[in-house]
Amino acid sequence: MSDIQGLERQIQDAIAGAADEAALEAVRVSALGKKGSISELLKSLGAMSPDERKANGPLFNTLRDRVAGAIAARKAALEERALDARLAFERVDVTLPVRPESVGTIHPVSQAFDEVVAIFADLGFAVAEGPDVEYDDYNFTKLNIPPDHPARQMHDTFYVAKQADGSQHVLRTHTSPVQVRTMLKQKPPIRIISPGRTYRVDSDATHSPMFHQFEGLVVDEVTHLGHLKWVLEEFCKAFFEVDSVVMRARPSFFPFTEPSVEWDLRCDRSGGQIKFGQGNDWLELAGSGMVNPRVLENCGIDSTKYQGYAFGGGIDRLAMLKYGIPDIRSFFESDLRWLRHFGFAALDIPTLDGGLSR
Ligand code: FA5
């Protein structure tokens, strides 16, 4: 009995004194391993008489359980201590300055994207999103462009292989399907802006196969073209950071708007720099119009009660104009020197109060 107590004290002292997990494991092996002191005791039960076994069995088993419990508790404590030490050692000081050679920049398209969102958010528009791979139905049919409609040829579409159920998907050719998605799930009043990626089989200095558009949609009972003009004017003043702009409306055609209007912005390119609100040049800004009642009906909205306007333009083109970038392809060449020259500081988040691009 006293031998057992002595053995336990010795093992418990060794457990308490184990400085790390390796030392603790050595104690475990010496007590509970195949040839450990407690394992040997347990083995000795086999050679005992039934009475001795009855007396010693519970003692040995209790000893084994207590030692195993103490080892587990010590292991947990050592693990926690090791974790604390590691956390203290690996702490990252986020206030340290970034190494100059690792400083990244915000891409001008991302910058223009955020500027567009900040301006329309200030005008009360909520941001809506849709997927890049879109139903043919939402990209075209519900927007009043049925399968055999010639207007489909205006969009050089990337088609995705037909689905097992026969449905057709496309890489969306414009952000207008987000109009459909919004109207299908939300009743008027609606006031959304939707920036995002779009795709067309197109490539030259002003066309890219992947580009970015922004889409606006307002649907309620009273909205008219005058509201649309005001919103676009306010957008242009804020985006180009000027006090006034002059806009020109041109009749146009989009199957999803009726009437359709394209807007140009008066500018002056004579001094090698572009200036807005003056001069004799005109710059294409956005397509727009009153939402075609057929589109409202296709999306479950009563066209006798509601009306609205929609507009859409190219974000890459806006960025090219604002930041003086002549070729759209340079946006996507990942040239680090170009990115350092045209990029924006990561923490300069565009806001109307703080400045959009300063
Ligand atoms: C449309 O895509 C219509 N969905 C816009 C619209 C929305 C009209 C709502 C009415 C109501 P369009 O095909 O003109 O329209 O494209 C709009 C803008 O996207 C163009 O003015 C241009 O700035 C930009 N864009 C079009 N194709 C490309 C391209 N390949 N690369 C870069 N920008 C492009």
Short mmCIF file of C-alpha atoms and ligand atoms in Angstrom, two decimals:
data_model
loop_
_atom_site.label_atom_id
_atom_site.label_comp_id
_atom_site.label_asym_id
_atom_site.label_seq_id
_atom_site.Cartn_x
_atom_site.Cartn_y
_atom_site.Cartn_z
CA MET A 1 0.00 0.00 0.00
CA SER A 2 2.64 2.49 1.05
CA ASP A 3 4.71 1.43 -1.97
CA ILE A 4 1.85 2.33 -4.20
CA GLN A 5 1.39 5.70 -2.52
CA GLY A 6 5.13 6.33 -2.86
CA LEU A 7 5.05 5.36 -6.55
CA GLU A 8 2.08 7.64 -7.19
CA ARG A 9 3.73 10.59 -5.42
CA GLN A 10 6.85 10.07 -7.48
CA ILE A 11 4.91 9.93 -10.76
CA GLN A 12 2.71 12.93 -9.83
CA ASP A 13 5.86 14.95 -8.99
CA ALA A 14 7.34 14.02 -12.37
CA ILE A 15 4.10 15.07 -14.11
CA ALA A 16 4.02 18.41 -12.31
CA GLY A 17 7.70 18.96 -13.11
CA ALA A 18 7.43 18.15 -16.84
CA ALA A 19 8.42 21.42 -18.53
CA ASP A 20 7.08 20.61 -21.99
CA GLU A 21 5.06 18.05 -23.91
CA ALA A 22 8.13 15.92 -24.72
CA ALA A 23 9.07 15.62 -21.01
CA LEU A 24 5.47 14.78 -20.15
CA GLU A 25 5.40 12.08 -22.82
CA ALA A 26 8.55 10.54 -21.27
CA VAL A 27 6.77 10.41 -17.89
CA ARG A 28 3.73 8.80 -19.50
CA VAL A 29 5.84 6.13 -21.17
CA SER A 30 7.71 5.39 -17.93
CA ALA A 31 4.41 4.93 -16.04
CA LEU A 32 1.80 3.76 -18.53
CA GLY A 33 3.87 2.57 -21.50
CA LYS A 34 4.22 -1.12 -22.32
CA LYS A 35 7.01 -1.55 -19.78
CA GLY A 36 5.95 1.32 -17.52
CA SER A 37 5.85 0.99 -13.75
CA ILE A 38 2.03 0.93 -13.53
CA SER A 39 1.70 -1.40 -16.52
CA GLU A 40 4.10 -3.80 -14.78
CA LEU A 41 1.95 -3.63 -11.64
CA LEU A 42 -1.15 -4.45 -13.66
CA LYS A 43 0.66 -7.36 -15.33
CA SER A 44 1.64 -8.73 -11.89
CA LEU A 45 -2.07 -9.26 -11.10
CA GLY A 46 -2.00 -12.34 -13.34
CA ALA A 47 0.44 -14.14 -11.05
CA MET A 48 -1.49 -13.35 -7.85
CA SER A 49 -3.90 -15.54 -5.95
CA PRO A 50 -7.61 -14.65 -6.38
CA ASP A 51 -7.71 -12.96 -2.97
CA GLU A 52 -4.60 -10.88 -3.61
CA ARG A 53 -5.96 -9.96 -7.03
CA LYS A 54 -9.28 -8.88 -5.48
CA ALA A 55 -7.44 -6.66 -3.00
CA ASN A 56 -4.86 -5.17 -5.42
CA GLY A 57 -6.84 -4.98 -8.67
CA PRO A 58 -8.96 -1.94 -7.69
CA LEU A 59 -5.89 -0.19 -6.19
CA PHE A 60 -3.80 -0.62 -9.35
CA ASN A 61 -6.66 0.38 -11.64
CA THR A 62 -7.41 3.50 -9.60
CA LEU A 63 -3.74 4.40 -9.64
CA ARG A 64 -3.65 4.01 -13.45
CA ASP A 65 -6.78 6.18 -13.87
CA ARG A 66 -5.53 8.93 -11.57
CA VAL A 67 -2.14 9.08 -13.28
CA ALA A 68 -3.75 9.08 -16.75
CA GLY A 69 -6.06 11.92 -15.62
CA ALA A 70 -3.16 13.94 -14.23
CA ILE A 71 -1.17 13.48 -17.47
CA ALA A 72 -4.18 14.63 -19.57
CA ALA A 73 -4.67 17.71 -17.38
CA ARG A 74 -0.98 18.62 -17.53
CA LYS A 75 -0.96 18.09 -21.31
CA ALA A 76 -3.89 20.52 -21.73
CA ALA A 77 -2.14 23.11 -19.55
CA LEU A 78 1.14 22.75 -21.49
CA GLU A 79 -0.69 23.05 -24.84
CA GLU A 80 -2.40 26.22 -23.72
CA ARG A 81 0.89 27.65 -22.53
CA ALA A 82 2.54 26.77 -25.86
CA LEU A 83 -0.33 28.43 -27.76
CA ASP A 84 -0.08 31.59 -25.64
CA ALA A 85 3.66 31.71 -26.26
CA ARG A 86 3.12 31.25 -30.01
CA LEU A 87 0.44 33.94 -30.16
CA ALA A 88 2.69 36.35 -28.31
CA PHE A 89 5.61 35.50 -30.63
CA GLU A 90 3.67 35.65 -33.91
CA ARG A 91 1.73 38.84 -33.15
CA VAL A 92 1.45 41.12 -36.19
CA ASP A 93 1.82 44.82 -35.65
CA VAL A 94 -0.58 46.24 -38.23
CA THR A 95 0.59 49.76 -37.47
CA LEU A 96 4.04 49.08 -38.93
CA PRO A 97 4.59 50.84 -42.29
CA VAL A 98 4.39 48.64 -45.42
CA ARG A 99 7.66 47.92 -47.15
CA PRO A 100 7.79 50.35 -50.13
CA GLU A 101 8.47 47.57 -52.67
CA SER A 102 5.28 45.73 -51.57
CA VAL A 103 2.82 48.62 -51.75
CA GLY A 104 -0.09 47.71 -54.06
CA THR A 105 -2.46 50.13 -55.75
CA ILE A 106 -6.17 50.21 -56.53
CA HIS A 107 -6.84 49.62 -60.22
CA PRO A 108 -8.38 52.65 -61.99
CA VAL A 109 -11.41 50.54 -63.02
CA SER A 110 -11.99 49.54 -59.37
CA GLN A 111 -11.59 53.18 -58.42
CA ALA A 112 -14.14 54.33 -61.02
CA PHE A 113 -16.43 51.43 -59.96
CA ASP A 114 -16.35 52.63 -56.33
CA GLU A 115 -16.83 56.24 -57.39
CA VAL A 116 -19.96 55.34 -59.39
CA VAL A 117 -21.38 53.45 -56.39
CA ALA A 118 -20.57 56.29 -53.96
CA ILE A 119 -22.30 58.89 -56.17
CA PHE A 120 -25.49 56.89 -56.77
CA ALA A 121 -25.65 55.79 -53.13
CA ASP A 122 -25.64 59.49 -52.24
CA LEU A 123 -28.56 59.99 -54.64
CA GLY A 124 -30.53 57.30 -52.79
CA PHE A 125 -29.86 54.27 -55.02
CA ALA A 126 -29.33 50.83 -53.46
CA VAL A 127 -26.70 48.51 -54.97
CA ALA A 128 -28.08 45.35 -56.67
CA GLU A 129 -26.08 42.44 -58.07
CA GLY A 130 -26.47 39.64 -60.56
CA PRO A 131 -24.31 36.73 -61.78
CA ASP A 132 -21.84 36.93 -64.69
CA VAL A 133 -23.24 33.67 -66.14
CA GLU A 134 -26.84 34.62 -66.80
CA TYR A 135 -29.99 32.99 -68.15
CA ASP A 136 -30.49 33.79 -71.83
CA ASP A 137 -34.08 34.52 -70.73
CA TYR A 138 -33.01 37.32 -68.34
CA ASN A 139 -30.24 38.71 -70.57
CA PHE A 140 -32.53 38.88 -73.61
CA THR A 141 -36.08 37.48 -73.65
CA LYS A 142 -37.54 39.18 -70.57
CA LEU A 143 -35.90 42.41 -71.76
CA ASN A 144 -38.12 42.22 -74.84
CA ILE A 145 -35.43 40.65 -77.04
CA PRO A 146 -36.97 37.29 -78.11
CA PRO A 147 -34.75 34.57 -79.68
CA ASP A 148 -35.30 35.62 -83.31
CA HIS A 149 -35.10 39.37 -82.62
CA PRO A 150 -32.50 41.21 -84.76
CA ALA A 151 -31.42 43.25 -81.69
CA ARG A 152 -29.60 40.14 -80.43
CA GLN A 153 -27.04 40.84 -83.13
CA MET A 154 -26.21 44.16 -81.42
CA HIS A 155 -24.62 42.06 -78.69
CA ASP A 156 -21.78 39.75 -79.70
CA THR A 157 -22.64 37.09 -77.19
CA PHE A 158 -20.50 34.42 -75.54
CA TYR A 159 -22.86 31.44 -75.27
CA VAL A 160 -22.39 28.77 -72.60
CA ALA A 161 -23.06 25.08 -73.49
CA LYS A 162 -26.75 24.16 -73.15
CA GLN A 163 -27.80 22.80 -69.74
CA ALA A 164 -29.17 19.26 -69.28
CA ASP A 165 -32.71 20.68 -69.05
CA GLY A 166 -32.24 22.40 -72.43
CA SER A 167 -31.96 25.92 -70.95
CA GLN A 168 -29.39 28.30 -72.42
CA HIS A 169 -26.96 30.40 -70.38
CA VAL A 170 -24.79 33.27 -71.64
CA LEU A 171 -22.01 35.44 -70.23
CA ARG A 172 -24.15 38.50 -69.64
CA THR A 173 -23.67 41.05 -72.41
CA HIS A 174 -24.86 43.95 -70.25
CA THR A 175 -25.96 44.67 -66.67
CA SER A 176 -29.61 45.07 -67.76
CA PRO A 177 -30.59 41.52 -66.62
CA VAL A 178 -30.18 42.86 -63.07
CA GLN A 179 -33.27 44.99 -63.86
CA VAL A 180 -35.16 41.73 -64.44
CA ARG A 181 -33.78 40.07 -61.31
CA THR A 182 -34.68 43.10 -59.19
CA MET A 183 -38.23 43.47 -60.54
CA LEU A 184 -38.93 39.74 -60.17
CA LYS A 185 -38.19 39.86 -56.45
CA GLN A 186 -39.03 43.41 -55.39
CA LYS A 187 -42.23 45.42 -55.80
CA PRO A 188 -42.04 49.18 -56.62
CA PRO A 189 -40.84 51.66 -55.56
CA ILE A 190 -37.48 50.47 -56.93
CA ARG A 191 -34.31 52.56 -57.10
CA ILE A 192 -31.17 50.54 -57.77
CA ILE A 193 -27.73 50.87 -59.27
CA SER A 194 -25.94 47.75 -60.44
CA PRO A 195 -22.25 47.87 -61.37
CA GLY A 196 -20.60 44.70 -62.64
CA ARG A 197 -18.68 42.71 -65.23
CA THR A 198 -20.07 42.17 -68.71
CA TYR A 199 -18.80 40.25 -71.74
CA ARG A 200 -18.93 40.60 -75.52
CA VAL A 201 -16.93 39.11 -78.41
CA ASP A 202 -15.18 42.39 -79.08
CA SER A 203 -11.59 43.66 -78.87
CA ASP A 204 -9.87 46.87 -79.96
CA ALA A 205 -8.58 50.10 -78.34
CA THR A 206 -12.04 51.01 -77.01
CA HIS A 207 -13.65 47.55 -76.74
CA SER A 208 -12.68 44.72 -74.43
CA PRO A 209 -14.16 41.18 -74.31
CA MET A 210 -14.64 41.68 -70.56
CA PHE A 211 -15.64 45.14 -69.46
CA HIS A 212 -17.71 46.83 -66.77
CA GLN A 213 -21.06 48.51 -66.90
CA PHE A 214 -23.32 50.28 -64.46
CA GLU A 215 -27.08 49.98 -64.67
CA GLY A 216 -29.66 52.21 -63.04
CA LEU A 217 -33.34 51.42 -62.60
CA VAL A 218 -36.09 53.48 -61.01
CA VAL A 219 -39.69 52.25 -61.00
CA ASP A 220 -42.57 53.99 -59.23
CA GLU A 221 -45.82 55.75 -60.14
CA VAL A 222 -44.55 59.21 -61.07
CA THR A 223 -41.03 59.02 -62.48
CA HIS A 224 -40.40 60.63 -65.90
CA LEU A 225 -37.57 61.51 -68.33
CA GLY A 226 -36.91 64.81 -66.52
CA HIS A 227 -35.89 62.87 -63.41
CA LEU A 228 -33.60 60.69 -65.51
CA LYS A 229 -31.88 63.73 -67.02
CA TRP A 230 -31.38 65.33 -63.59
CA VAL A 231 -29.92 62.14 -62.11
CA LEU A 232 -27.45 61.72 -65.00
CA GLU A 233 -26.45 65.38 -64.78
CA GLU A 234 -25.81 65.14 -61.06
CA PHE A 235 -23.84 61.96 -61.65
CA CYS A 236 -21.63 63.59 -64.31
CA LYS A 237 -20.90 66.67 -62.19
CA ALA A 238 -19.90 64.50 -59.24
CA PHE A 239 -17.94 61.94 -61.28
CA PHE A 240 -15.94 64.43 -63.37
CA GLU A 241 -15.64 66.74 -60.33
CA VAL A 242 -16.90 69.87 -62.15
CA ASP A 243 -19.56 72.47 -61.21
CA SER A 244 -21.62 72.21 -64.39
CA VAL A 245 -22.05 69.99 -67.44
CA VAL A 246 -24.05 70.30 -70.65
CA MET A 247 -25.84 67.19 -71.85
CA ARG A 248 -27.36 66.40 -75.25
CA ALA A 249 -30.14 63.85 -75.78
CA ARG A 250 -30.21 61.75 -78.95
CA PRO A 251 -33.12 59.47 -79.91
CA SER A 252 -31.99 55.85 -79.84
CA PHE A 253 -33.29 52.30 -79.73
CA PHE A 254 -33.12 49.67 -77.01
CA PRO A 255 -35.84 46.98 -77.01
CA PHE A 256 -36.20 47.30 -73.23
CA THR A 257 -36.83 51.06 -73.14
CA GLU A 258 -39.46 53.16 -74.94
CA PRO A 259 -38.68 55.91 -75.77
CA SER A 260 -34.92 55.37 -75.74
CA VAL A 261 -32.40 58.17 -75.36
CA GLU A 262 -28.60 58.29 -75.59
CA TRP A 263 -26.84 61.04 -73.72
CA ASP A 264 -23.71 62.91 -74.78
CA LEU A 265 -21.63 65.28 -72.70
CA ARG A 266 -20.32 68.57 -74.09
CA CYS A 267 -16.53 68.71 -73.83
CA ASP A 268 -13.45 70.43 -75.14
CA ARG A 269 -10.48 68.34 -76.24
CA SER A 270 -8.55 71.17 -77.92
CA GLY A 271 -5.77 71.65 -75.35
CA GLY A 272 -4.73 67.99 -75.27
CA GLN A 273 -6.80 67.64 -72.10
CA ILE A 274 -10.49 66.99 -71.80
CA LYS A 275 -12.68 69.70 -70.20
CA PHE A 276 -16.39 69.29 -69.52
CA GLY A 277 -19.24 71.84 -69.80
CA GLN A 278 -17.51 73.76 -72.63
CA GLY A 279 -16.17 73.30 -76.19
CA ASN A 280 -17.65 71.79 -79.33
CA ASP A 281 -16.99 68.09 -78.86
CA TRP A 282 -19.53 65.57 -77.58
CA LEU A 283 -18.76 62.49 -75.59
CA GLU A 284 -21.01 59.42 -75.49
CA LEU A 285 -22.16 58.89 -71.91
CA ALA A 286 -24.98 56.37 -71.47
CA GLY A 287 -27.94 54.61 -73.03
CA SER A 288 -31.29 55.07 -71.31
CA GLY A 289 -35.03 55.42 -71.62
CA MET A 290 -38.38 54.81 -69.99
CA VAL A 291 -38.74 51.13 -69.09
CA ASN A 292 -40.73 49.41 -71.83
CA PRO A 293 -44.16 48.41 -70.38
CA ARG A 294 -43.59 44.94 -71.86
CA VAL A 295 -40.54 44.50 -69.65
CA LEU A 296 -42.55 45.56 -66.58
CA GLU A 297 -45.23 43.00 -67.48
CA ASN A 298 -42.61 40.28 -68.17
CA CYS A 299 -41.39 40.86 -64.62
CA GLY A 300 -44.84 40.81 -63.00
CA ILE A 301 -45.24 44.59 -62.54
CA ASP A 302 -48.54 46.28 -63.47
CA SER A 303 -47.61 48.65 -66.32
CA THR A 304 -50.90 50.54 -66.02
CA LYS A 305 -49.93 51.63 -62.52
CA TYR A 306 -46.13 51.83 -62.60
CA GLN A 307 -43.54 53.36 -64.90
CA GLY A 308 -39.85 53.99 -64.61
CA TYR A 309 -36.59 54.81 -66.26
CA ALA A 310 -33.38 52.86 -66.77
CA PHE A 311 -29.88 53.80 -67.86
CA GLY A 312 -26.59 52.03 -68.47
CA GLY A 313 -23.04 52.98 -69.35
CA GLY A 314 -19.49 51.68 -69.48
CA ILE A 315 -17.32 52.05 -66.37
CA ASP A 316 -14.04 51.33 -68.20
CA ARG A 317 -14.84 54.09 -70.68
CA LEU A 318 -15.58 56.51 -67.81
CA ALA A 319 -12.25 55.60 -66.18
CA MET A 320 -10.42 56.10 -69.51
CA LEU A 321 -11.90 59.58 -69.86
CA LYS A 322 -11.40 60.69 -66.30
CA TYR A 323 -7.87 59.39 -65.91
CA GLY A 324 -6.64 59.98 -69.48
CA ILE A 325 -6.07 56.35 -70.47
CA PRO A 326 -6.15 56.04 -74.28
CA ASP A 327 -6.31 52.23 -74.76
CA ILE A 328 -8.80 50.02 -72.88
CA ARG A 329 -6.50 46.98 -73.28
CA SER A 330 -3.90 48.48 -70.94
CA PHE A 331 -6.41 47.95 -68.07
CA PHE A 332 -5.98 44.21 -68.40
CA GLU A 333 -2.27 43.79 -69.18
CA SER A 334 -1.21 43.61 -65.50
CA ASP A 335 1.83 45.77 -66.17
CA LEU A 336 3.16 46.69 -62.71
CA ARG A 337 4.75 49.95 -63.86
CA TRP A 338 1.43 50.99 -65.45
CA LEU A 339 -0.48 50.01 -62.29
CA ARG A 340 1.90 52.02 -60.10
CA HIS A 341 1.46 55.05 -62.38
CA PHE A 342 -2.35 54.94 -62.75
CA GLY A 343 -3.28 53.13 -59.51
CA PHE A 344 -4.73 54.72 -56.38
CA ALA A 345 -3.63 54.44 -52.77
CA ALA A 346 -5.39 51.55 -51.07
CA LEU A 347 -6.85 53.62 -48.24
CA ASP A 348 -8.19 56.46 -50.43
CA ILE A 349 -11.77 55.17 -50.45
CA PRO A 350 -13.88 57.40 -52.69
CA THR A 351 -16.53 59.39 -50.82
CA LEU A 352 -18.40 62.51 -51.81
CA ASP A 353 -17.35 64.30 -48.63
CA GLY A 354 -13.72 63.20 -48.59
CA GLY A 355 -13.17 63.56 -52.36
CA LEU A 356 -13.63 60.96 -55.06
CA SER A 357 -10.20 60.64 -56.62
CA ARG A 358 -7.89 62.70 -54.45
C1 FA5 B 1 -26.32 48.57 -73.31
O1 FA5 B 1 -25.60 47.65 -72.98
C2 FA5 B 1 -27.65 48.81 -72.63
N1 FA5 B 1 -27.92 47.71 -71.75
C3 FA5 B 1 -27.60 50.14 -71.85
C4 FA5 B 1 -28.97 50.56 -71.36
C5 FA5 B 1 -29.35 50.26 -70.06
C6 FA5 B 1 -29.85 51.23 -72.22
C7 FA5 B 1 -30.63 50.64 -69.62
C8 FA5 B 1 -31.11 51.58 -71.78
C9 FA5 B 1 -31.48 51.30 -70.46
P1 FA5 B 1 -24.67 49.51 -75.09
O2 FA5 B 1 -24.56 48.28 -75.89
O3 FA5 B 1 -24.68 50.80 -75.83
O4 FA5 B 1 -25.98 49.51 -74.17
O5 FA5 B 1 -23.50 49.54 -74.03
C10 FA5 B 1 -23.42 50.54 -73.03
C11 FA5 B 1 -21.98 51.01 -72.83
O6 FA5 B 1 -21.15 49.90 -72.52
C12 FA5 B 1 -21.35 51.63 -74.06
O7 FA5 B 1 -21.71 52.98 -74.18
C13 FA5 B 1 -19.88 51.49 -73.74
O8 FA5 B 1 -19.47 52.53 -72.83
C14 FA5 B 1 -19.83 50.20 -72.99
N2 FA5 B 1 -19.36 49.09 -73.83
C15 FA5 B 1 -20.08 48.34 -74.71
N3 FA5 B 1 -19.30 47.40 -75.28
C16 FA5 B 1 -18.07 47.52 -74.72
C17 FA5 B 1 -16.82 46.85 -74.87
N4 FA5 B 1 -16.69 45.78 -75.66
N5 FA5 B 1 -15.77 47.28 -74.13
C18 FA5 B 1 -15.91 48.32 -73.29
N6 FA5 B 1 -17.04 49.02 -73.10
C19 FA5 B 1 -18.11 48.62 -73.81
#
